[in-house]
Amino acid sequence: MGKLRLSSFFPSSSSSSADAEAKKQNRRSFSALSSSLRNKDAGTNGAAAPPAPKVTKTETAPEQSTSRMLALAQKITKAAEKLEAHMKAKNLPMPSFDVDAPADFPSLPEDVQGSRQEIIHATKELALLAHGPRESIRWGVWEFLDVMALAAINHYGIAKLVPVDSTITLAELQAKTSLDAINLARLLRMVMTNGIFREPSPGVIAHTAASRVLAEDEDMQAWVGFNGEDIFPAAGHVLPALKAHPEATSLTRAGFQFAFDTVDKEPMFATFGKDPVRARRMGRAMASLTGGEGYEPSYFVDVEKGGYDFSDLDATGGTFVDIGGSHGFMCVDLANKYKNMKFVVQDLQKTVDSAPKPISADSQVAERITLLAHDFFTEQVTKDADVYFFRWIMHNYSTPYAISLLKNLIPALKPGARIIINDHCLLEAGQENPWDERVMRRMDVVMLALLNAQERSEAEFKELFAAAGDGFVFKVS
Ligand SMILES: C[S@@+](CC[C@H](N)C(=O)[O-])C[C@H]1O[C@@H](n2cnc3c(N)ncnc32)[C@H](O)[C@@H]1O
């Protein structure tokens, strides 16, 4: 997970140039988009816009694309051999669709994990080449049907109705659901095309390893539910939202509001606040996502994993404020490691009320952590702390909101206070490995669909601070 460390000190005053910058920020700020808008501005001022940079041709000649296919196939073979050799040497079960196959890969040495990723990337590229451009687009645009079918299967809890160690006929299965026979069969057969369930003989259904996950992992059920029943309709309404409000900054005018008839009424979190079942589902879905490899708090806490070293703060008994810190799990982990620091976890009243009490069984930890109801869209109430921490907050907000989050801190900041942003950090297109690139691009548009929000690049984070005030010194770790 990308992390940014941002230091700040008390800004002298809010200058008019900062205000002008803030206005300029009142739109999404992808770096490529910013430069094209700058060019447009130059044009309206009478200055000639600089010519667009020349595009380098990357197409390959027909004989080269043949060799690319073979190169990819060879790469896949080599990487699969390496992965398989490791699995054999360690006596690990081979990847399989079988119902008893492990749901996850075991932790692999870095080079073997690299081979596994190579297989994933190269097979995708090879498939695209083998399909050809027209077919890739024609059938690629049907991928939403995978989500539709899986969401329905998940909604009706079909996976839990299929026995793990035997089979069930479609007729028997149908008797256990409110889905009619035809729709049950067609939805099942649709998800089977993705390795979820199998039909060993006509009309007989059995689990695969993937459908078993759907049957047994409640967080995964929530993940599919949240994606299929909240994000999917929101994504389907991004286009009308963009057409009606092209600036795409308002929390009440995103695809989500167009999907659920709440335009100009309430942000997504308020809608969920009124519906405990949906709110719980989103909470569990997030747990499923953040339980995944690479998202653990240890990446922030453990210095050996590239985390942040707070020894200096610990020596002076400094104060760390986790803004929008949920139930304070990050502060608990930090307090376990640093024995003198003090912590304030700020969140909405409801979240504070539902936090575990005591927050830790270890009283030495619990007594140094204060839970405080505070709305981060109002002026910061914990003054003169050493660190103000935002983990997974900024990406929930478009630029005008994100700037106000930072501005709200300014009256509380003492010289040398640090603001730490722990969020994804977008790299320029093509700089990430293809897997991470795709996850991040998807996350970015999920933010658009739900909240008119965005993931940001380092330059875009820097722009937020420049727009919020003059006194910030921006550092990256
Ligand atoms: C995406 S979660 C991130 C939680 C936590 N920082 C983490 O790393 O998992 C966003 C958090 O912001 C809180 N939140 C939302 N709006 C808020 C507001 N106006 N003031 C304070 N907290 C808020 C939510 O309750 C939630 O705990």
Short mmCIF file of C-alpha atoms and ligand atoms in Angstrom, two decimals:
data_model
loop_
_atom_site.label_atom_id
_atom_site.label_comp_id
_atom_site.label_asym_id
_atom_site.label_seq_id
_atom_site.Cartn_x
_atom_site.Cartn_y
_atom_site.Cartn_z
CA MET A 1 0.00 0.00 0.00
CA GLY A 2 1.38 3.39 -0.92
CA LYS A 3 2.08 5.70 2.00
CA LEU A 4 2.81 9.36 2.10
CA ARG A 5 4.35 11.16 5.01
CA LEU A 6 3.52 14.81 5.07
CA SER A 7 5.03 17.22 7.54
CA SER A 8 3.54 20.57 8.27
CA PHE A 9 3.93 23.58 10.53
CA PHE A 10 1.55 26.29 11.51
CA PRO A 11 0.85 28.34 8.37
CA SER A 12 1.40 32.09 8.86
CA SER A 13 -1.85 33.23 7.26
CA SER A 14 -4.14 32.19 4.48
CA SER A 15 -2.99 34.25 1.52
CA SER A 16 -5.07 35.29 -1.44
CA SER A 17 -2.89 33.12 -3.65
CA ALA A 18 -3.90 30.14 -1.51
CA ASP A 19 -7.55 31.12 -2.04
CA ALA A 20 -7.01 31.34 -5.77
CA GLU A 21 -5.34 27.95 -5.68
CA ALA A 22 -8.26 26.58 -3.65
CA LYS A 23 -10.65 27.72 -6.36
CA LYS A 24 -8.49 26.12 -8.99
CA GLN A 25 -8.66 22.91 -7.00
CA ASN A 26 -12.42 22.93 -7.19
CA ARG A 27 -12.31 20.17 -9.71
CA ARG A 28 -10.74 16.79 -10.07
CA SER A 29 -7.03 17.04 -10.51
CA PHE A 30 -5.55 14.13 -12.37
CA SER A 31 -2.13 15.29 -13.40
CA ALA A 32 -2.72 14.64 -17.10
CA LEU A 33 -6.07 16.40 -16.89
CA SER A 34 -4.52 19.34 -15.04
CA SER A 35 -1.95 19.86 -17.75
CA SER A 36 -4.54 19.69 -20.50
CA LEU A 37 -6.66 22.25 -18.62
CA ARG A 38 -3.60 24.45 -18.18
CA ASN A 39 -3.09 24.33 -21.93
CA LYS A 40 -6.72 25.29 -22.41
CA ASP A 41 -6.32 28.24 -19.99
CA ALA A 42 -3.27 29.44 -21.89
CA GLY A 43 -5.33 29.41 -25.07
CA THR A 44 -8.11 31.56 -23.59
CA ASN A 45 -5.55 34.12 -22.41
CA GLY A 46 -4.49 34.65 -25.97
CA ALA A 47 -1.21 32.74 -25.58
CA ALA A 48 -0.70 29.88 -27.98
CA ALA A 49 -1.21 26.53 -26.25
CA PRO A 50 1.92 24.37 -26.48
CA PRO A 51 1.53 21.53 -28.96
CA ALA A 52 0.50 18.17 -27.58
CA PRO A 53 3.50 15.88 -27.15
CA LYS A 54 4.05 13.47 -30.01
CA VAL A 55 2.63 10.01 -29.38
CA THR A 56 5.19 7.26 -29.69
CA LYS A 57 3.95 4.43 -31.84
CA THR A 58 3.78 1.22 -29.87
CA GLU A 59 1.94 -0.99 -32.33
CA THR A 60 3.88 -3.99 -33.40
CA ALA A 61 4.11 -5.31 -36.92
CA PRO A 62 2.09 -8.51 -37.53
CA GLU A 63 5.14 -10.77 -37.31
CA GLN A 64 6.20 -9.02 -34.07
CA SER A 65 2.78 -9.59 -32.47
CA THR A 66 3.18 -13.29 -33.26
CA SER A 67 6.51 -13.29 -31.47
CA ARG A 68 4.96 -11.39 -28.56
CA MET A 69 2.36 -14.14 -28.22
CA LEU A 70 5.04 -16.80 -28.18
CA ALA A 71 7.20 -14.80 -25.79
CA LEU A 72 4.25 -14.51 -23.43
CA ALA A 73 3.45 -18.22 -23.72
CA GLN A 74 7.08 -19.06 -22.94
CA LYS A 75 7.10 -16.64 -20.02
CA ILE A 76 3.97 -18.30 -18.65
CA THR A 77 5.49 -21.77 -19.00
CA LYS A 78 8.69 -20.71 -17.24
CA ALA A 79 6.86 -18.97 -14.42
CA ALA A 80 4.41 -21.88 -13.98
CA GLU A 81 7.33 -24.33 -13.81
CA LYS A 82 9.01 -22.25 -11.12
CA LEU A 83 5.80 -21.92 -9.10
CA GLU A 84 5.03 -25.61 -9.42
CA ALA A 85 8.60 -26.62 -8.47
CA HIS A 86 8.32 -24.54 -5.31
CA MET A 87 4.93 -26.01 -4.41
CA LYS A 88 6.24 -29.54 -4.94
CA ALA A 89 9.42 -28.94 -2.98
CA LYS A 90 7.39 -27.60 -0.06
CA ASN A 91 4.78 -30.33 -0.38
CA LEU A 92 2.07 -27.72 -0.92
CA PRO A 93 -1.21 -28.53 -2.64
CA MET A 94 -1.36 -27.51 -6.31
CA PRO A 95 -3.81 -24.80 -7.35
CA SER A 96 -7.08 -26.43 -8.35
CA PHE A 97 -10.80 -25.82 -8.78
CA ASP A 98 -11.48 -28.83 -6.57
CA VAL A 99 -13.77 -28.17 -3.62
CA ASP A 100 -11.01 -29.13 -1.19
CA ALA A 101 -8.35 -26.97 -2.80
CA PRO A 102 -7.00 -24.17 -0.56
CA ALA A 103 -8.87 -20.88 -0.94
CA ASP A 104 -5.66 -18.89 -0.86
CA PHE A 105 -2.09 -19.30 -1.97
CA PRO A 106 0.29 -19.80 0.93
CA SER A 107 2.78 -17.05 1.60
CA LEU A 108 5.46 -17.43 -1.10
CA PRO A 109 9.09 -16.30 -1.27
CA GLU A 110 9.41 -13.03 -3.17
CA ASP A 111 10.78 -14.53 -6.39
CA VAL A 112 8.13 -17.27 -6.49
CA GLN A 113 5.42 -14.70 -5.78
CA GLY A 114 6.92 -12.75 -8.70
CA SER A 115 6.47 -15.81 -10.94
CA ARG A 116 2.87 -16.13 -9.82
CA GLN A 117 2.21 -12.49 -10.69
CA GLU A 118 3.94 -12.95 -14.04
CA ILE A 119 1.51 -15.76 -14.89
CA ILE A 120 -1.44 -13.53 -14.03
CA HIS A 121 -0.17 -10.57 -16.07
CA ALA A 122 1.05 -12.55 -19.06
CA THR A 123 -2.09 -14.69 -19.38
CA LYS A 124 -4.21 -11.54 -19.43
CA GLU A 125 -2.05 -9.95 -22.13
CA LEU A 126 -1.94 -13.17 -24.12
CA ALA A 127 -5.72 -13.52 -23.97
CA LEU A 128 -6.17 -9.93 -25.18
CA LEU A 129 -3.82 -10.56 -28.10
CA ALA A 130 -5.51 -13.84 -28.94
CA HIS A 131 -8.95 -12.19 -28.88
CA GLY A 132 -7.84 -9.25 -30.99
CA PRO A 133 -8.95 -5.65 -30.46
CA ARG A 134 -12.51 -5.80 -31.76
CA GLU A 135 -13.42 -8.97 -29.89
CA SER A 136 -11.73 -7.74 -26.72
CA ILE A 137 -13.99 -4.71 -26.67
CA ARG A 138 -17.11 -6.52 -27.83
CA TRP A 139 -16.96 -9.18 -25.14
CA GLY A 140 -15.06 -7.15 -22.57
CA VAL A 141 -18.02 -4.83 -22.19
CA TRP A 142 -20.13 -7.79 -21.12
CA GLU A 143 -18.11 -8.33 -17.96
CA PHE A 144 -20.82 -6.59 -15.95
CA LEU A 145 -22.92 -9.70 -16.48
CA ASP A 146 -20.45 -11.67 -14.36
CA VAL A 147 -21.18 -9.25 -11.52
CA MET A 148 -24.92 -9.35 -12.08
CA ALA A 149 -25.09 -13.14 -11.95
CA LEU A 150 -22.73 -13.46 -8.98
CA ALA A 151 -24.61 -10.76 -7.06
CA ALA A 152 -27.89 -12.65 -7.58
CA ILE A 153 -26.43 -16.02 -6.58
CA ASN A 154 -24.95 -14.38 -3.49
CA HIS A 155 -28.13 -12.48 -2.64
CA TYR A 156 -30.17 -15.68 -2.58
CA GLY A 157 -27.50 -17.48 -0.53
CA ILE A 158 -27.30 -20.31 -3.08
CA ALA A 159 -23.76 -21.32 -2.13
CA LYS A 160 -24.83 -22.15 1.43
CA LEU A 161 -27.57 -24.44 0.09
CA VAL A 162 -25.18 -26.64 -1.87
CA PRO A 163 -23.59 -29.41 0.26
CA VAL A 164 -19.81 -29.16 0.45
CA ASP A 165 -19.07 -32.88 0.29
CA SER A 166 -21.75 -34.10 -2.14
CA THR A 167 -23.99 -32.84 -4.93
CA ILE A 168 -27.52 -31.49 -5.21
CA THR A 169 -29.90 -31.55 -8.14
CA LEU A 170 -31.22 -28.32 -9.56
CA ALA A 171 -34.74 -29.41 -8.58
CA GLU A 172 -33.69 -30.00 -4.95
CA LEU A 173 -31.86 -26.69 -4.89
CA GLN A 174 -34.78 -24.84 -6.40
CA ALA A 175 -37.08 -26.17 -3.67
CA LYS A 176 -34.87 -24.40 -1.12
CA THR A 177 -34.97 -20.93 -2.72
CA SER A 178 -37.50 -18.41 -3.94
CA LEU A 179 -35.75 -18.32 -7.33
CA ASP A 180 -37.65 -20.18 -10.02
CA ALA A 181 -36.02 -23.15 -11.73
CA ILE A 182 -35.10 -21.41 -14.98
CA ASN A 183 -33.52 -18.38 -13.37
CA LEU A 184 -31.66 -20.44 -10.80
CA ALA A 185 -30.19 -22.66 -13.53
CA ARG A 186 -29.19 -19.82 -15.86
CA LEU A 187 -27.56 -17.77 -13.09
CA LEU A 188 -25.67 -20.79 -11.82
CA ARG A 189 -24.48 -21.69 -15.30
CA MET A 190 -23.37 -18.12 -15.84
CA VAL A 191 -21.18 -18.05 -12.71
CA MET A 192 -19.85 -21.53 -13.58
CA THR A 193 -18.11 -19.91 -16.54
CA ASN A 194 -15.88 -18.25 -13.93
CA GLY A 195 -15.09 -21.42 -11.99
CA ILE A 196 -17.79 -20.84 -9.37
CA PHE A 197 -19.80 -24.11 -8.94
CA ARG A 198 -19.72 -26.95 -11.44
CA GLU A 199 -22.26 -29.25 -13.04
CA PRO A 200 -20.69 -32.74 -13.01
CA SER A 201 -23.71 -34.14 -14.87
CA PRO A 202 -26.74 -32.34 -16.37
CA GLY A 203 -28.90 -30.82 -13.62
CA VAL A 204 -26.51 -31.79 -10.82
CA ILE A 205 -24.66 -29.04 -8.97
CA ALA A 206 -21.47 -29.30 -6.93
CA HIS A 207 -19.11 -26.87 -5.28
CA THR A 208 -15.75 -25.75 -6.58
CA ALA A 209 -13.13 -24.19 -4.31
CA ALA A 210 -14.46 -20.73 -5.24
CA SER A 211 -18.15 -21.44 -4.61
CA ARG A 212 -17.13 -22.98 -1.29
CA VAL A 213 -15.51 -19.68 -0.32
CA LEU A 214 -18.82 -18.00 -1.13
CA ALA A 215 -20.60 -20.53 1.09
CA GLU A 216 -18.29 -20.30 4.08
CA ASP A 217 -16.71 -16.86 4.20
CA GLU A 218 -19.21 -14.32 5.54
CA ASP A 219 -16.93 -11.38 4.84
CA MET A 220 -16.71 -12.52 1.22
CA GLN A 221 -20.51 -12.74 1.04
CA ALA A 222 -20.60 -9.15 2.30
CA TRP A 223 -17.93 -8.13 -0.22
CA VAL A 224 -19.93 -9.56 -3.11
CA GLY A 225 -23.15 -8.06 -1.69
CA PHE A 226 -21.66 -4.59 -1.26
CA ASN A 227 -20.11 -4.70 -4.73
CA GLY A 228 -23.07 -6.29 -6.47
CA GLU A 229 -25.89 -4.42 -4.76
CA ASP A 230 -24.37 -1.04 -3.90
CA ILE A 231 -21.33 -0.34 -6.07
CA PHE A 232 -22.67 -2.03 -9.22
CA PRO A 233 -25.88 0.07 -9.42
CA ALA A 234 -23.84 3.18 -8.52
CA ALA A 235 -21.36 2.41 -11.32
CA GLY A 236 -24.27 1.95 -13.73
CA HIS A 237 -25.37 5.51 -12.93
CA VAL A 238 -22.03 7.29 -13.25
CA LEU A 239 -22.86 8.38 -16.78
CA PRO A 240 -26.12 10.22 -15.92
CA ALA A 241 -24.36 11.68 -12.86
CA LEU A 242 -21.49 13.00 -15.01
CA LYS A 243 -23.87 14.35 -17.62
CA ALA A 244 -25.89 16.24 -15.02
CA HIS A 245 -22.91 17.39 -12.91
CA PRO A 246 -19.70 17.19 -14.96
CA GLU A 247 -17.53 18.67 -12.20
CA ALA A 248 -18.21 15.47 -10.18
CA THR A 249 -17.24 16.83 -6.79
CA SER A 250 -20.41 16.71 -4.72
CA LEU A 251 -20.98 13.93 -2.20
CA THR A 252 -24.70 14.01 -2.98
CA ARG A 253 -24.49 13.90 -6.77
CA ALA A 254 -22.49 10.75 -7.47
CA GLY A 255 -23.64 7.68 -9.38
CA PHE A 256 -24.72 6.27 -6.01
CA GLN A 257 -27.34 8.99 -5.52
CA PHE A 258 -28.62 8.61 -9.08
CA ALA A 259 -28.95 4.86 -8.52
CA PHE A 260 -30.77 5.12 -5.20
CA ASP A 261 -32.80 8.29 -5.76
CA THR A 262 -30.99 10.41 -3.20
CA VAL A 263 -29.58 13.14 -5.47
CA ASP A 264 -29.06 16.34 -3.44
CA LYS A 265 -30.50 14.56 -0.40
CA GLU A 266 -27.69 12.72 1.40
CA PRO A 267 -24.18 11.28 0.96
CA MET A 268 -23.73 7.52 0.76
CA PHE A 269 -22.60 7.20 4.39
CA ALA A 270 -25.84 8.87 5.57
CA THR A 271 -27.89 6.42 3.48
CA PHE A 272 -26.03 3.53 5.08
CA GLY A 273 -26.43 5.11 8.51
CA LYS A 274 -30.20 4.67 8.18
CA ASP A 275 -29.95 1.04 7.11
CA PRO A 276 -28.08 -1.13 9.64
CA VAL A 277 -28.12 -4.24 7.40
CA ARG A 278 -26.50 -2.40 4.53
CA ALA A 279 -24.08 -0.61 6.86
CA ARG A 280 -23.01 -3.91 8.42
CA ARG A 281 -22.53 -5.41 4.97
CA MET A 282 -20.26 -2.56 3.95
CA GLY A 283 -18.30 -2.89 7.21
CA ARG A 284 -17.75 -6.59 6.63
CA ALA A 285 -16.89 -6.00 2.99
CA MET A 286 -14.22 -3.56 4.07
CA ALA A 287 -12.95 -6.14 6.56
CA SER A 288 -12.71 -8.62 3.68
CA LEU A 289 -10.73 -6.14 1.59
CA THR A 290 -8.45 -4.91 4.34
CA GLY A 291 -7.90 -8.44 5.61
CA GLY A 292 -6.15 -9.05 2.29
CA GLU A 293 -2.41 -9.21 1.88
CA GLY A 294 -0.68 -5.84 2.02
CA TYR A 295 -3.43 -3.95 3.82
CA GLU A 296 -2.55 -4.89 7.39
CA PRO A 297 -1.89 -2.09 9.92
CA SER A 298 1.53 -3.69 10.43
CA TYR A 299 2.66 -1.99 7.21
CA PHE A 300 2.32 1.28 9.06
CA VAL A 301 3.36 0.12 12.50
CA ASP A 302 6.36 -2.14 11.79
CA VAL A 303 9.47 -0.23 10.80
CA GLU A 304 10.91 -3.46 9.34
CA LYS A 305 8.00 -3.56 6.88
CA GLY A 306 8.64 0.02 5.81
CA GLY A 307 6.40 1.51 8.52
CA TYR A 308 6.79 4.83 10.25
CA ASP A 309 9.29 5.18 13.10
CA PHE A 310 7.81 7.08 16.06
CA SER A 311 10.72 6.50 18.48
CA ASP A 312 11.36 10.27 18.70
CA LEU A 313 7.74 10.91 19.63
CA ASP A 314 7.70 8.05 22.08
CA ALA A 315 10.74 9.47 23.87
CA THR A 316 8.87 12.73 24.53
CA GLY A 317 5.46 11.14 25.20
CA GLY A 318 4.01 12.85 22.12
CA THR A 319 0.38 12.78 21.01
CA PHE A 320 -0.94 11.02 17.91
CA VAL A 321 -4.45 11.83 16.64
CA ASP A 322 -6.12 9.28 14.37
CA ILE A 323 -8.76 11.26 12.49
CA GLY A 324 -11.64 9.08 11.30
CA GLY A 325 -9.84 6.32 13.18
CA SER A 326 -12.86 4.03 13.47
CA HIS A 327 -12.57 1.79 16.54
CA GLY A 328 -8.94 2.71 17.09
CA PHE A 329 -7.28 -0.53 15.98
CA MET A 330 -4.35 1.39 14.52
CA CYS A 331 -3.73 3.27 17.77
CA VAL A 332 -3.96 0.02 19.74
CA ASP A 333 -1.23 -1.49 17.58
CA LEU A 334 0.91 1.63 17.90
CA ALA A 335 0.35 1.81 21.67
CA ASN A 336 1.42 -1.81 21.98
CA LYS A 337 4.71 -0.88 20.34
CA TYR A 338 5.32 2.60 21.76
CA LYS A 339 4.89 2.64 25.54
CA ASN A 340 4.90 6.41 26.20
CA MET A 341 2.97 7.98 23.35
CA LYS A 342 -0.61 9.13 23.87
CA PHE A 343 -3.38 8.61 21.35
CA VAL A 344 -6.67 10.24 20.44
CA VAL A 345 -9.04 8.34 18.15
CA GLN A 346 -11.59 10.66 16.58
CA ASP A 347 -14.66 9.48 14.74
CA LEU A 348 -18.39 10.13 14.53
CA GLN A 349 -20.37 9.72 17.76
CA LYS A 350 -22.02 6.49 16.57
CA THR A 351 -18.66 4.90 15.78
CA VAL A 352 -17.16 6.01 19.08
CA ASP A 353 -20.16 4.57 20.93
CA SER A 354 -19.80 1.20 19.23
CA ALA A 355 -16.05 0.86 19.90
CA PRO A 356 -14.96 -1.97 22.21
CA LYS A 357 -14.62 -0.91 25.83
CA PRO A 358 -12.00 -1.10 27.13
CA ILE A 359 -10.26 -0.56 23.84
CA SER A 360 -7.51 -3.00 24.89
CA ALA A 361 -7.26 -5.67 27.56
CA ASP A 362 -3.85 -4.24 28.43
CA SER A 363 -4.55 -1.33 30.79
CA GLN A 364 -1.15 0.26 30.04
CA VAL A 365 -2.35 0.52 26.42
CA ALA A 366 -6.01 1.38 27.10
CA GLU A 367 -5.26 4.25 29.48
CA ARG A 368 -3.19 6.08 26.83
CA ILE A 369 -5.94 5.97 24.18
CA THR A 370 -8.83 8.43 24.25
CA LEU A 371 -11.85 7.97 21.98
CA LEU A 372 -13.40 11.26 21.00
CA ALA A 373 -16.48 12.12 18.94
CA HIS A 374 -15.37 14.71 16.42
CA ASP A 375 -16.64 15.64 12.96
CA PHE A 376 -13.60 16.16 10.75
CA PHE A 377 -15.48 18.76 8.72
CA THR A 378 -15.32 21.06 11.74
CA GLU A 379 -12.29 22.76 13.31
CA GLN A 380 -9.87 20.35 14.97
CA VAL A 381 -10.45 20.22 18.74
CA THR A 382 -7.30 18.38 19.83
CA LYS A 383 -4.79 21.22 19.76
CA ASP A 384 -0.99 21.02 19.68
CA ALA A 385 -0.73 17.30 18.98
CA ASP A 386 2.43 16.00 17.34
CA VAL A 387 0.77 13.92 14.62
CA TYR A 388 -2.57 14.15 12.84
CA PHE A 389 -3.15 10.92 10.95
CA PHE A 390 -5.58 10.20 8.12
CA ARG A 391 -5.80 6.57 7.06
CA TRP A 392 -8.13 5.87 4.16
CA ILE A 393 -9.93 9.15 4.59
CA MET A 394 -8.68 11.45 1.83
CA HIS A 395 -9.63 9.05 -0.98
CA ASN A 396 -13.26 9.29 0.16
CA TYR A 397 -13.39 12.95 -0.79
CA SER A 398 -13.15 15.11 -3.88
CA THR A 399 -10.68 17.96 -3.87
CA PRO A 400 -12.83 20.71 -2.27
CA TYR A 401 -13.71 18.44 0.67
CA ALA A 402 -10.16 17.13 1.03
CA ILE A 403 -8.82 20.68 1.18
CA SER A 404 -11.30 21.57 3.90
CA LEU A 405 -10.16 18.54 5.95
CA LEU A 406 -6.66 19.99 5.94
CA LYS A 407 -7.79 23.57 6.55
CA ASN A 408 -9.72 22.43 9.61
CA LEU A 409 -6.44 21.31 11.15
CA ILE A 410 -4.62 24.60 10.76
CA PRO A 411 -5.82 26.35 13.96
CA ALA A 412 -4.68 23.32 15.99
CA LEU A 413 -1.22 22.93 14.47
CA LYS A 414 1.87 23.78 16.49
CA PRO A 415 5.17 24.38 14.65
CA GLY A 416 6.61 21.06 13.53
CA ALA A 417 3.34 19.14 13.84
CA ARG A 418 3.08 16.33 11.31
CA ILE A 419 0.10 15.44 9.17
CA ILE A 420 0.43 11.87 7.96
CA ILE A 421 -1.65 10.58 5.09
CA ASN A 422 -1.78 6.79 4.82
CA ASP A 423 -3.62 6.18 1.58
CA HIS A 424 -3.12 4.69 -1.81
CA CYS A 425 -0.84 6.74 -3.98
CA LEU A 426 -1.39 6.51 -7.73
CA LEU A 427 1.64 6.18 -9.96
CA GLU A 428 1.65 7.48 -13.49
CA ALA A 429 -0.14 5.18 -15.92
CA GLY A 430 2.00 2.17 -16.77
CA GLN A 431 4.46 2.64 -13.85
CA GLU A 432 2.74 0.08 -11.62
CA ASN A 433 2.81 -3.67 -12.23
CA PRO A 434 -0.29 -4.60 -14.27
CA TRP A 435 -2.07 -6.20 -11.31
CA ASP A 436 -1.66 -3.23 -8.97
CA GLU A 437 -2.38 -0.84 -11.80
CA ARG A 438 -5.73 -2.51 -12.43
CA VAL A 439 -6.66 -2.67 -8.73
CA MET A 440 -5.84 1.01 -8.30
CA ARG A 441 -7.61 2.19 -11.44
CA ARG A 442 -10.67 0.24 -10.34
CA MET A 443 -10.49 1.64 -6.82
CA ASP A 444 -10.28 5.13 -8.30
CA VAL A 445 -13.48 4.72 -10.32
CA VAL A 446 -15.27 3.02 -7.40
CA MET A 447 -14.56 6.24 -5.50
CA LEU A 448 -16.07 8.19 -8.38
CA ALA A 449 -19.21 6.03 -8.47
CA LEU A 450 -19.89 6.10 -4.73
CA LEU A 451 -18.63 9.46 -3.56
CA ASN A 452 -17.43 11.56 -6.49
CA ALA A 453 -14.08 11.04 -4.79
CA GLN A 454 -10.73 9.90 -6.11
CA GLU A 455 -7.42 8.20 -5.51
CA ARG A 456 -4.51 10.60 -5.84
CA SER A 457 -0.96 10.73 -7.12
CA GLU A 458 1.88 12.27 -5.13
CA ALA A 459 1.53 15.49 -7.14
CA GLU A 460 -2.18 15.60 -6.42
CA PHE A 461 -1.62 15.17 -2.66
CA LYS A 462 0.93 17.94 -2.87
CA GLU A 463 -1.61 20.17 -4.61
CA LEU A 464 -4.09 19.59 -1.77
CA PHE A 465 -1.62 20.92 0.78
CA ALA A 466 -0.66 23.86 -1.43
CA ALA A 467 -4.34 24.75 -1.70
CA ALA A 468 -4.98 24.35 2.04
CA GLY A 469 -2.33 26.78 3.26
CA ASP A 470 1.11 28.28 2.83
CA GLY A 471 3.04 26.75 5.70
CA PHE A 472 3.07 23.07 4.83
CA VAL A 473 6.29 21.25 3.98
CA PHE A 474 5.51 18.20 1.92
CA LYS A 475 7.57 15.04 2.47
CA VAL A 476 7.24 11.58 0.99
CA SER A 477 8.21 8.37 2.70
C1 LIG B 1 -12.84 4.40 5.26
S1 LIG B 1 -13.08 4.49 6.99
C2 LIG B 1 -11.40 4.53 7.53
C3 LIG B 1 -11.28 4.07 8.94
C4 LIG B 1 -9.86 3.91 9.46
N1 LIG B 1 -9.11 5.15 9.39
C5 LIG B 1 -9.11 2.80 8.75
O1 LIG B 1 -7.96 2.99 8.41
O2 LIG B 1 -9.69 1.73 8.54
C6 LIG B 1 -13.63 6.15 7.21
C7 LIG B 1 -13.89 6.52 8.67
O3 LIG B 1 -14.25 7.91 8.71
C8 LIG B 1 -15.31 8.06 9.63
N2 LIG B 1 -16.02 9.31 9.29
C9 LIG B 1 -16.85 9.53 8.25
N3 LIG B 1 -17.27 10.80 8.26
C10 LIG B 1 -16.68 11.39 9.34
C11 LIG B 1 -16.71 12.71 9.85
N4 LIG B 1 -17.43 13.68 9.27
N5 LIG B 1 -15.97 12.97 10.95
C12 LIG B 1 -15.24 12.00 11.54
N6 LIG B 1 -15.16 10.73 11.09
C13 LIG B 1 -15.88 10.44 10.00
C14 LIG B 1 -16.12 6.81 9.45
O4 LIG B 1 -16.98 6.59 10.56
C15 LIG B 1 -15.04 5.76 9.28
O5 LIG B 1 -14.63 5.24 10.53
#
